[in-house]
CSV table of C-alpha atoms and ligand atoms in Angstrom, one decimal:
chain,number,residue,atom,x,y,z
N,1127,UNK,CA,4.1,33.0,61.1
N,1128,UNK,CA,5.2,35.3,58.2
N,1129,UNK,CA,6.5,33.3,55.3
N,1130,UNK,CA,9.2,34.5,52.8
N,1131,UNK,CA,7.5,33.2,49.7
N,1132,UNK,CA,4.1,31.7,49.0
N,1133,UNK,CA,3.1,30.2,45.6
N,1134,UNK,CA,-0.6,30.1,44.9
N,1135,UNK,CA,-2.8,28.9,42.0
N,1136,UNK,CA,-0.6,26.0,41.1
N,1137,UNK,CA,-3.0,24.1,38.9
N,1138,UNK,CA,-1.1,20.9,39.8
N,1139,UNK,CA,1.2,20.9,42.8
N,1140,UNK,CA,3.1,17.6,42.6
N,1141,UNK,CA,4.2,16.9,46.2
N,1142,UNK,CA,5.4,13.3,45.5
N,1143,UNK,CA,4.8,12.8,49.2
N,1144,UNK,CA,4.3,9.0,49.0
N,1145,UNK,CA,4.0,6.9,52.2
N,1146,UNK,CA,7.1,4.9,51.2
N,1147,UNK,CA,10.6,6.1,50.6
N,1148,UNK,CA,10.5,4.9,47.0
N,1149,UNK,CA,7.9,3.5,44.7
N,1150,UNK,CA,8.0,0.2,42.8
N,1151,UNK,CA,5.9,-1.6,40.2
N,1152,UNK,CA,2.3,-0.6,40.0
N,1153,UNK,CA,2.9,2.1,42.7
N,1154,UNK,CA,5.0,4.0,40.2
N,1155,UNK,CA,1.7,5.0,38.6
N,1156,UNK,CA,0.5,7.0,41.5
N,1157,UNK,CA,1.4,10.7,41.8
N,1158,UNK,CA,0.6,12.4,45.0
N,1159,UNK,CA,-0.5,16.0,44.2
N,1160,UNK,CA,-2.7,18.8,45.2
N,1161,UNK,CA,-5.1,20.4,42.7
N,1162,UNK,CA,-5.1,24.2,42.7
N,1163,UNK,CA,-2.3,24.0,45.2
N,1164,UNK,CA,-0.2,26.4,47.2
N,1165,UNK,CA,3.2,26.1,48.9
N,1166,UNK,CA,5.2,28.4,51.1
N,1167,UNK,CA,8.4,28.6,52.9
N,1168,UNK,CA,10.5,30.5,55.4
N,1169,UNK,CA,14.3,30.5,55.7
N,1170,UNK,CA,14.5,27.8,53.0
N,1171,UNK,CA,12.2,25.4,54.8
N,1172,UNK,CA,8.8,24.5,53.6
N,1173,UNK,CA,6.2,25.7,56.1
N,1174,UNK,CA,2.9,25.2,54.2
N,1175,UNK,CA,1.5,22.8,51.6
N,1176,UNK,CA,-2.2,22.9,50.8
N,1177,UNK,CA,-4.8,24.3,48.5
N,1178,UNK,CA,-4.9,27.9,47.3
N,1179,UNK,CA,-8.2,28.3,49.3
N,1180,UNK,CA,-6.4,27.1,52.5
N,1181,UNK,CA,-3.5,29.5,51.8
N,1182,UNK,CA,-5.8,32.5,52.0
N,1183,UNK,CA,-5.1,32.8,55.7
N,1184,UNK,CA,-1.3,32.4,55.3
N,1185,UNK,CA,0.8,35.6,55.5
N,1186,UNK,CA,3.9,36.0,53.4
N,1187,UNK,CA,6.4,38.7,52.4
N,1188,UNK,CA,6.0,37.7,48.8
N,1189,UNK,CA,3.1,36.0,47.0
N,1190,UNK,CA,3.6,34.5,43.6
N,1191,UNK,CA,0.5,33.8,41.5
N,1192,UNK,CA,1.4,30.8,39.4
N,1193,UNK,CA,-1.6,31.3,37.2
N,1194,UNK,CA,-2.4,27.7,36.6
N,1195,UNK,CA,1.1,26.4,36.2
N,1196,UNK,CA,2.6,23.1,37.2
N,1197,UNK,CA,4.7,23.1,40.3
N,1198,UNK,CA,7.0,20.2,41.4
N,1199,UNK,CA,9.9,19.3,43.7
N,1200,UNK,CA,13.3,20.2,42.2
N,1201,UNK,CA,14.3,17.2,40.1
N,1202,UNK,CA,17.0,14.7,41.2
N,1203,UNK,CA,19.7,13.6,38.7
N,1204,UNK,CA,21.2,10.4,40.2
N,1205,UNK,CA,24.0,9.8,37.7
N,1206,UNK,CA,26.3,12.4,36.4
N,1207,UNK,CA,30.0,12.7,35.6
N,1208,UNK,CA,30.0,16.4,36.4
N,1209,UNK,CA,33.7,17.1,36.9
N,1210,UNK,CA,36.0,16.8,33.9
N,1211,UNK,CA,38.5,18.6,31.7
N,1212,UNK,CA,38.0,19.2,27.9
N,1213,UNK,CA,35.4,17.7,25.7
N,1214,UNK,CA,35.2,15.1,23.0
N,1215,UNK,CA,33.8,16.7,19.8
N,1216,UNK,CA,37.1,15.6,18.1
N,1217,UNK,CA,35.6,12.0,18.2
N,1218,UNK,CA,32.5,12.9,16.1
N,1219,UNK,CA,33.9,11.6,12.8
N,1220,UNK,CA,34.9,8.3,14.4
N,1221,UNK,CA,31.5,8.0,15.9
N,1222,UNK,CA,29.8,8.8,12.6
N,1223,UNK,CA,31.9,6.1,10.9
N,1224,UNK,CA,30.4,3.7,13.3
N,1225,UNK,CA,33.4,3.1,15.5
N,1226,UNK,CA,31.9,1.6,18.7
N,1227,UNK,CA,32.3,3.4,22.1
N,1228,UNK,CA,34.4,0.5,23.5
N,1229,UNK,CA,36.7,0.5,20.4
N,1230,UNK,CA,37.4,4.2,20.8
N,1231,UNK,CA,38.3,3.5,24.4
N,1232,UNK,CA,40.5,0.6,23.4
N,1233,UNK,CA,42.4,2.9,21.0
N,1234,UNK,CA,43.3,5.2,23.8
N,1235,UNK,CA,40.5,7.7,23.1
N,1236,UNK,CA,37.1,8.2,24.9
N,1237,UNK,CA,37.6,8.1,28.7
N,1238,UNK,CA,41.4,8.2,28.3
N,1239,UNK,CA,41.2,11.5,26.3
N,1240,UNK,CA,39.1,13.1,29.1
N,1241,UNK,CA,41.5,11.7,31.7
N,1242,UNK,CA,44.4,13.5,30.0
N,1243,UNK,CA,42.5,16.8,29.9
N,1244,UNK,CA,41.4,16.4,33.6
N,1245,UNK,CA,44.9,15.6,34.8
N,1246,UNK,CA,46.1,18.8,33.0
N,1247,UNK,CA,43.4,21.0,34.5
N,1248,UNK,CA,44.0,22.9,37.8
N,1249,UNK,CA,41.5,22.7,40.7
N,1250,UNK,CA,40.3,26.2,39.8
N,1251,UNK,CA,39.8,25.3,36.1
N,1252,UNK,CA,37.9,22.1,37.0
N,1253,UNK,CA,35.8,23.9,39.6
N,1254,UNK,CA,34.8,26.7,37.1
N,1255,UNK,CA,33.9,24.2,34.4
N,1256,UNK,CA,31.9,21.9,36.7
N,1257,UNK,CA,30.1,24.9,38.1
N,1258,UNK,CA,29.2,26.1,34.6
N,1259,UNK,CA,27.6,22.7,33.9
N,1260,UNK,CA,26.0,22.5,37.3
N,1261,UNK,CA,24.3,25.8,36.8
N,1262,UNK,CA,23.0,24.5,33.5
N,1263,UNK,CA,21.7,21.3,35.2
N,1264,UNK,CA,19.9,23.6,37.7
N,1265,UNK,CA,18.4,25.7,34.9
N,1266,UNK,CA,16.7,22.6,33.6
N,1267,UNK,CA,15.0,22.1,37.0
N,1268,UNK,CA,17.5,19.9,38.8
N,1269,UNK,CA,18.2,20.7,42.5
N,1270,UNK,CA,19.9,17.5,43.6
N,1271,UNK,CA,22.6,15.5,41.8
N,1272,UNK,CA,25.0,12.7,42.1
N,1273,UNK,CA,28.5,13.5,40.8
N,1274,UNK,CA,31.3,10.9,40.0
N,1275,UNK,CA,35.0,11.2,39.8
N,1276,UNK,CA,36.8,8.8,37.4
N,1277,UNK,CA,38.8,11.0,35.1
N,1278,UNK,CA,42.0,10.9,37.2
N,1279,UNK,CA,42.7,7.2,37.6
N,1280,UNK,CA,45.5,8.2,40.0
N,1281,UNK,CA,45.4,9.6,43.5
N,1282,UNK,CA,45.9,13.3,43.0
N,1283,UNK,CA,43.4,13.9,40.2
N,1284,UNK,CA,40.7,11.6,41.6
N,1285,UNK,CA,40.9,13.5,45.0
N,1286,UNK,CA,41.0,16.8,43.1
N,1287,UNK,CA,37.7,15.9,41.3
N,1288,UNK,CA,36.1,14.9,44.6
N,1289,UNK,CA,37.2,18.1,46.3
N,1290,UNK,CA,35.6,20.1,43.5
N,1291,UNK,CA,32.3,18.3,44.2
N,1292,UNK,CA,32.6,19.0,47.9
N,1293,UNK,CA,33.3,22.7,47.4
N,1294,UNK,CA,30.5,23.0,44.9
N,1295,UNK,CA,27.9,21.4,47.2
N,1296,UNK,CA,29.0,23.9,49.9
N,1297,UNK,CA,29.2,27.0,47.8
N,1298,UNK,CA,26.1,26.4,45.7
N,1299,UNK,CA,24.1,25.3,48.8
N,1300,UNK,CA,23.0,22.2,47.0
N,1301,UNK,CA,22.4,18.5,47.9
N,1302,UNK,CA,25.1,16.5,46.0
N,1303,UNK,CA,25.9,12.9,46.5
N,1304,UNK,CA,29.6,12.2,45.7
N,1305,UNK,CA,30.8,9.0,44.2
N,1306,UNK,CA,34.4,7.7,43.8
N,1307,UNK,CA,34.7,6.2,40.4
N,1308,UNK,CA,38.4,5.5,40.3
N,1309,UNK,CA,37.6,2.2,38.6
N,1310,UNK,CA,36.3,3.9,35.5
N,1311,UNK,CA,38.9,2.6,33.0
N,1312,UNK,CA,42.2,0.8,33.0
N,1313,UNK,CA,45.1,3.2,32.4
N,1314,UNK,CA,47.2,2.1,29.4
N,1315,UNK,CA,50.2,1.1,31.6
N,1316,UNK,CA,48.0,-1.3,33.6
N,1317,UNK,CA,46.4,-3.0,30.6
N,1318,UNK,CA,48.1,-6.3,31.5
N,1319,UNK,CA,47.4,-6.1,35.3
N,1320,UNK,CA,44.1,-4.4,36.0
N,1321,UNK,CA,44.1,-6.0,39.5
N,1322,UNK,CA,47.1,-4.0,40.5
N,1323,UNK,CA,45.4,-0.8,39.3
N,1324,UNK,CA,42.2,-1.7,41.3
N,1325,UNK,CA,44.4,-2.4,44.3
N,1326,UNK,CA,45.8,1.2,44.0
N,1327,UNK,CA,42.3,2.6,43.8
N,1328,UNK,CA,41.2,0.6,46.8
N,1329,UNK,CA,44.1,2.0,48.8
N,1330,UNK,CA,42.4,5.4,48.5
N,1331,UNK,CA,39.2,4.3,50.2
N,1332,UNK,CA,40.4,5.2,53.7
N,1333,UNK,CA,41.6,8.6,52.8
N,1334,UNK,CA,38.4,9.4,50.9
N,1335,UNK,CA,36.4,8.2,53.9
N,1336,UNK,CA,38.4,10.2,56.4
N,1337,UNK,CA,38.1,13.4,54.4
N,1338,UNK,CA,34.4,12.8,53.7
N,1339,UNK,CA,35.0,13.1,50.0
N,1340,UNK,CA,32.5,10.5,48.8
N,1341,UNK,CA,29.5,8.4,50.0
N,1342,UNK,CA,29.5,5.9,47.1
N,1343,UNK,CA,32.0,3.8,45.3
N,1344,UNK,CA,31.2,2.8,41.7
N,1345,UNK,CA,32.9,0.7,39.0
N,1346,UNK,CA,32.6,0.4,35.2
N,1347,UNK,CA,31.8,-3.4,34.9
N,1348,UNK,CA,32.1,-3.9,31.2
N,1349,UNK,CA,33.8,-6.0,28.6
N,1350,UNK,CA,37.4,-4.7,28.1
N,1351,UNK,CA,37.1,-2.7,31.3
N,1352,UNK,CA,36.5,-4.5,34.7
N,1353,UNK,CA,35.3,-8.0,34.9
N,1354,UNK,CA,32.5,-9.3,37.1
N,1355,UNK,CA,34.9,-11.0,39.5
N,1356,UNK,CA,37.1,-7.9,39.7
N,1357,UNK,CA,34.0,-5.7,40.3
N,1358,UNK,CA,32.8,-8.1,43.1
N,1359,UNK,CA,36.2,-8.1,44.9
N,1360,UNK,CA,36.7,-4.3,44.6
N,1361,UNK,CA,33.1,-3.4,45.8
N,1362,UNK,CA,33.4,-5.8,48.7
N,1363,UNK,CA,36.5,-3.9,49.9
N,1364,UNK,CA,34.5,-0.6,49.4
N,1365,UNK,CA,31.7,-1.9,51.5
N,1366,UNK,CA,34.2,-3.0,54.2
N,1367,UNK,CA,35.5,0.5,54.2
N,1368,UNK,CA,32.0,1.8,54.9
N,1369,UNK,CA,30.9,3.0,51.4
N,1370,UNK,CA,27.5,2.4,49.7
N,1371,UNK,CA,28.1,1.0,46.3
N,1372,UNK,CA,26.8,1.4,42.7
N,1373,UNK,CA,27.7,-0.4,39.4
N,1374,UNK,CA,27.8,0.8,35.8
N,1375,UNK,CA,26.2,-2.5,34.8
N,1376,UNK,CA,25.4,-4.3,31.6
N,1377,UNK,CA,25.7,-1.1,29.6
N,1378,UNK,CA,27.0,-2.6,26.4
N,1379,UNK,CA,27.7,-6.3,26.9
N,1380,UNK,CA,25.7,-8.7,29.2
N,1381,UNK,CA,28.2,-9.5,31.9
N,1382,UNK,CA,25.9,-9.9,34.9
N,1383,UNK,CA,26.8,-6.7,36.7
N,1384,UNK,CA,23.1,-6.1,37.4
N,1385,UNK,CA,22.7,-9.4,39.2
N,1386,UNK,CA,25.9,-8.6,41.2
N,1387,UNK,CA,24.6,-5.1,42.1
N,1388,UNK,CA,21.4,-6.7,43.5
N,1389,UNK,CA,23.2,-9.5,45.3
N,1390,UNK,CA,25.5,-7.1,47.1
N,1391,UNK,CA,22.7,-4.7,48.0
N,1392,UNK,CA,24.0,-1.8,45.9
N,1393,UNK,CA,22.0,1.5,46.2
N,1394,UNK,CA,21.6,1.4,42.4
N,1395,UNK,CA,22.5,-0.5,39.3
N,1396,UNK,CA,22.9,1.9,36.4
N,1397,UNK,CA,22.5,1.6,32.6
N,1398,UNK,CA,21.1,-2.1,32.2
N,1399,UNK,CA,20.6,-1.9,28.4
N,1400,UNK,CA,22.0,-5.4,28.1
N,1401,UNK,CA,20.7,-6.7,31.5
N,1402,UNK,CA,19.5,-10.4,31.4
N,1403,UNK,CA,15.9,-11.5,32.0
N,1404,UNK,CA,16.9,-12.9,35.3
N,1405,UNK,CA,18.3,-9.5,36.4
N,1406,UNK,CA,15.1,-7.8,35.3
N,1407,UNK,CA,13.1,-10.3,37.5
N,1408,UNK,CA,15.4,-9.8,40.5
N,1409,UNK,CA,14.5,-6.1,40.8
N,1410,UNK,CA,10.9,-7.1,41.8
N,1411,UNK,CA,12.1,-8.2,45.2
N,1412,UNK,CA,15.1,-5.9,45.6
N,1413,UNK,CA,15.6,-2.4,47.1
N,1414,UNK,CA,18.4,-1.7,44.5
N,1415,UNK,CA,17.1,1.1,42.2
N,1416,UNK,CA,17.4,0.6,38.5
N,1417,UNK,CA,18.8,3.9,37.2
N,1418,UNK,CA,18.2,4.1,33.5
N,1419,UNK,CA,20.0,6.5,31.2
N,1420,UNK,CA,18.2,6.6,27.8
N,1421,UNK,CA,20.1,9.7,26.7
N,1422,UNK,CA,23.2,7.4,26.4
N,1423,UNK,CA,21.4,4.9,24.3
N,1424,UNK,CA,20.2,7.7,22.1
N,1425,UNK,CA,23.7,9.3,21.8
N,1426,UNK,CA,25.5,6.0,21.2
N,1427,UNK,CA,22.9,5.4,18.4
N,1428,UNK,CA,21.9,2.0,19.8
N,1429,UNK,CA,18.8,0.2,18.6
N,1430,UNK,CA,17.7,-1.2,22.0
N,1431,UNK,CA,16.8,0.7,25.1
N,1432,UNK,CA,16.9,-0.6,28.7
N,1433,UNK,CA,13.8,-2.7,29.5
N,1434,UNK,CA,12.1,-0.2,31.8
N,1435,UNK,CA,8.6,-1.7,31.1
N,1436,UNK,CA,9.7,-5.2,32.2
N,1437,UNK,CA,11.5,-3.9,35.3
N,1438,UNK,CA,8.5,-2.0,36.4
N,1439,UNK,CA,6.0,-4.7,35.4
N,1440,UNK,CA,8.0,-7.2,37.5
N,1441,UNK,CA,7.7,-4.9,40.5
N,1442,UNK,CA,11.0,-3.1,40.4
N,1443,UNK,CA,11.9,0.5,41.1
N,1444,UNK,CA,13.1,2.7,38.3
N,1445,UNK,CA,14.9,6.1,38.3
N,1446,UNK,CA,16.1,8.2,35.4
N,1447,UNK,CA,19.2,10.3,35.0
N,1448,UNK,CA,21.1,12.4,32.4
N,1449,UNK,CA,24.4,10.5,32.7
N,1450,UNK,CA,25.8,13.9,31.9
N,1451,UNK,CA,29.4,13.2,30.6
N,1452,UNK,CA,31.6,14.3,27.8
N,1453,UNK,CA,31.5,11.0,25.9
N,1454,UNK,CA,28.3,9.1,25.8
N,1455,UNK,CA,25.8,11.7,27.0
N,1456,UNK,CA,26.9,15.3,26.6
N,1457,UNK,CA,23.6,17.0,27.8
N,1458,UNK,CA,22.3,18.6,31.0
N,1459,UNK,CA,18.7,18.4,29.7
N,1460,UNK,CA,16.8,16.0,31.9
N,1461,UNK,CA,13.6,17.1,30.3
N,1462,UNK,CA,14.8,15.5,27.1
N,1463,UNK,CA,15.6,12.4,29.1
N,1464,UNK,CA,11.9,12.4,30.3
N,1465,UNK,CA,10.8,12.6,26.7
N,1466,UNK,CA,13.0,9.7,25.7
N,1467,UNK,CA,11.6,7.7,28.7
N,1468,UNK,CA,8.1,8.3,27.3
N,1469,UNK,CA,8.9,7.5,23.7
N,1470,UNK,CA,11.6,4.8,23.9
N,1471,UNK,CA,11.2,3.3,27.4
N,1472,UNK,CA,7.4,3.4,27.1
N,1473,UNK,CA,7.1,4.7,30.7
N,1474,UNK,CA,3.9,6.4,31.7
N,1475,UNK,CA,4.1,10.1,32.6
N,1476,UNK,CA,3.4,9.2,36.2
N,1477,UNK,CA,6.2,6.7,36.2
N,1478,UNK,CA,8.5,9.3,34.7
N,1479,UNK,CA,7.8,11.9,37.4
N,1480,UNK,CA,8.4,9.3,40.2
N,1481,UNK,CA,11.6,8.3,38.4
N,1482,UNK,CA,13.1,11.8,38.5
N,1483,UNK,CA,12.0,12.6,42.0
N,1484,UNK,CA,11.6,10.1,44.8
N,1485,UNK,CA,13.1,7.1,43.2
N,1486,UNK,CA,16.1,9.1,42.0
N,1487,UNK,CA,16.6,10.4,45.5
N,1488,UNK,CA,16.5,6.9,46.9
N,1489,UNK,CA,19.1,5.8,44.3
N,1490,UNK,CA,21.6,8.2,45.9
N,1491,UNK,CA,20.3,7.9,49.5
N,1492,UNK,CA,19.0,11.4,49.6
N,1493,UNK,CA,15.4,10.3,50.2
N,1494,UNK,CA,15.2,12.2,53.5
N,1495,UNK,CA,16.2,15.6,51.9
N,1496,UNK,CA,15.2,15.5,48.2
N,1497,UNK,CA,12.5,14.5,45.8
N,1498,UNK,CA,9.3,15.5,47.6
N,1499,UNK,CA,7.5,18.6,48.9
N,1500,UNK,CA,6.6,18.4,52.5
N,1501,UNK,CA,6.5,20.7,55.5
N,1502,UNK,CA,9.9,20.7,57.2
N,1503,UNK,CA,11.8,19.9,54.1
N,1504,UNK,CA,14.2,22.1,52.1
N,1505,UNK,CA,12.4,24.4,49.7
N,1506,UNK,CA,13.8,23.0,46.4
N,1507,UNK,CA,10.9,23.8,44.1
N,1508,UNK,CA,10.3,24.3,40.4
N,1509,UNK,CA,7.5,26.3,38.7
N,1510,UNK,CA,7.0,25.0,35.1
N,1511,UNK,CA,5.8,26.8,32.0
N,1512,UNK,CA,3.3,23.9,31.6
N,1513,UNK,CA,-0.4,23.4,32.4
N,1514,UNK,CA,0.0,19.8,33.6
N,1515,UNK,CA,2.7,17.1,34.3
N,1516,UNK,CA,2.2,15.2,31.0
N,1517,UNK,CA,3.3,18.3,29.1
N,1518,UNK,CA,7.0,18.0,30.1
N,1519,UNK,CA,7.6,14.5,28.5
N,1520,UNK,CA,5.4,15.5,25.6
N,1521,UNK,CA,6.8,18.8,24.3
N,1522,UNK,CA,10.4,17.9,23.6
N,1523,UNK,CA,13.8,19.5,23.1
N,1524,UNK,CA,13.2,22.8,24.9
N,1525,UNK,CA,13.5,24.0,28.5
N,1526,UNK,CA,10.1,24.4,30.3
N,1527,UNK,CA,11.5,25.9,33.5
N,1528,UNK,CA,9.7,29.0,34.6
N,1529,UNK,CA,11.5,29.4,38.0
N,1530,UNK,CA,13.8,27.2,40.1
N,1531,UNK,CA,14.1,27.8,43.9
N,1532,UNK,CA,17.1,26.2,45.6
N,1533,UNK,CA,16.8,26.2,49.4
N,1534,UNK,CA,14.1,28.8,49.0
N,1535,UNK,CA,16.1,31.1,46.8
N,1536,UNK,CA,15.3,32.0,43.2
N,1537,UNK,CA,18.3,30.7,41.2
N,1538,UNK,CA,17.0,30.1,37.6
N,1539,UNK,CA,14.3,31.9,35.6
N,1540,UNK,CA,12.9,31.4,32.1
N,1541,UNK,CA,15.3,28.4,31.6
N,1542,UNK,CA,18.4,30.3,32.5
N,1543,UNK,CA,20.6,30.4,35.7
N,1544,UNK,CA,20.5,33.8,37.3
N,1545,UNK,CA,24.2,34.8,37.6
N,1546,UNK,CA,25.0,37.4,40.1
U,2061,LIG,O1,33.4,9.6,29.7
U,2061,LIG,O2,32.6,8.0,28.4
U,2061,LIG,N1,30.1,5.1,30.1
U,2061,LIG,N2,31.6,6.0,31.4
U,2061,LIG,C1,31.0,4.8,31.2
U,2061,LIG,C2,31.2,6.9,30.6
U,2061,LIG,C3,30.2,6.3,29.8
U,2061,LIG,C4,31.7,8.3,30.6
U,2061,LIG,C5,32.6,8.7,29.5
U,2062,LIG,ZN1,28.1,6.9,34.0
């Protein structure tokens, strides 16, 4: 067979091809890889994975000599708020004065400010802006993402956001898990009756399902937003409607959203900075992935980070994400998140790589398409300007991408998306 592209002399080729669909506890320290590896594909499908010596007999239209570089699967970002209008730099002074995130929200800013801008934006404007950010996410080595709605808080705008995600996945030929986050904040006019608002959002489930606009339903379970009981009732309706579920859990105040996520078999529980010790223990015997977002802790200037070490040491499964959003984590740089995971979460480099590939894919139920390099899989591959895998969490703040291949096509080079 004549391949389209063959990469040779990859000093470390991280295949991440574990025997299991995700890794937990001690297993998070193992890193399936090939030394002096080679990988090739045809029509966007991986056709060869082996050593450079074995690759000598393989024929390919194009051979790229990686010259001792690191090569990995495209990274998976399992938590983003990709589609939104406007931005929130006007809140910098408030933030610097120490006004807490939830206080800004209470005063009608924060998420409400983005909701206003998102409602005012046309489909085309939202699409162009989301595509701009998506290209930047790709330029950092990400080839699969999860994207949430949640800046409409009414039917028309929520559906508009989900339609943008659907169009982007199709036009960009990218694996995107779509999440309906209508339960992201309580609109001011529903302050006194959040249950009525949640009922309105739940009424959209069927339509979203019928139009295949989302696979997941998520809720912001937080003090001053949605309570534990409200979250439980809402997500149980979501499950009845056939959705998988996720929770923004214990981000700021310990409410027990993490325990709830595990009890109801959520695909992931996200944030967990304020998760209880009991919740941390529960991950050890649960398939719910702990999605940690250290960029948010950093950007909210918090002292304490999520207890990644305890979750892993208790046998849990951890993934990492950017939480790209205009308020608490305005960055597309997942490599910086990997650095924070090393410095602040005290994760090992092996744990970090598992957390941005196979565990991240499991958190968004894309484990059969994303997060590992294997014959028969999509060729979502990254060549890094790095001699080894430890180098990415180590050398911080810059973009190490040499080349990103999305479905076999070269889409980013030297840390920049290649625009037609
Ligand atoms: O826009 O502030 N935490 N939702 C919950 C967010 C952060 C996004 C935002
Ligand atoms: Zn979020």
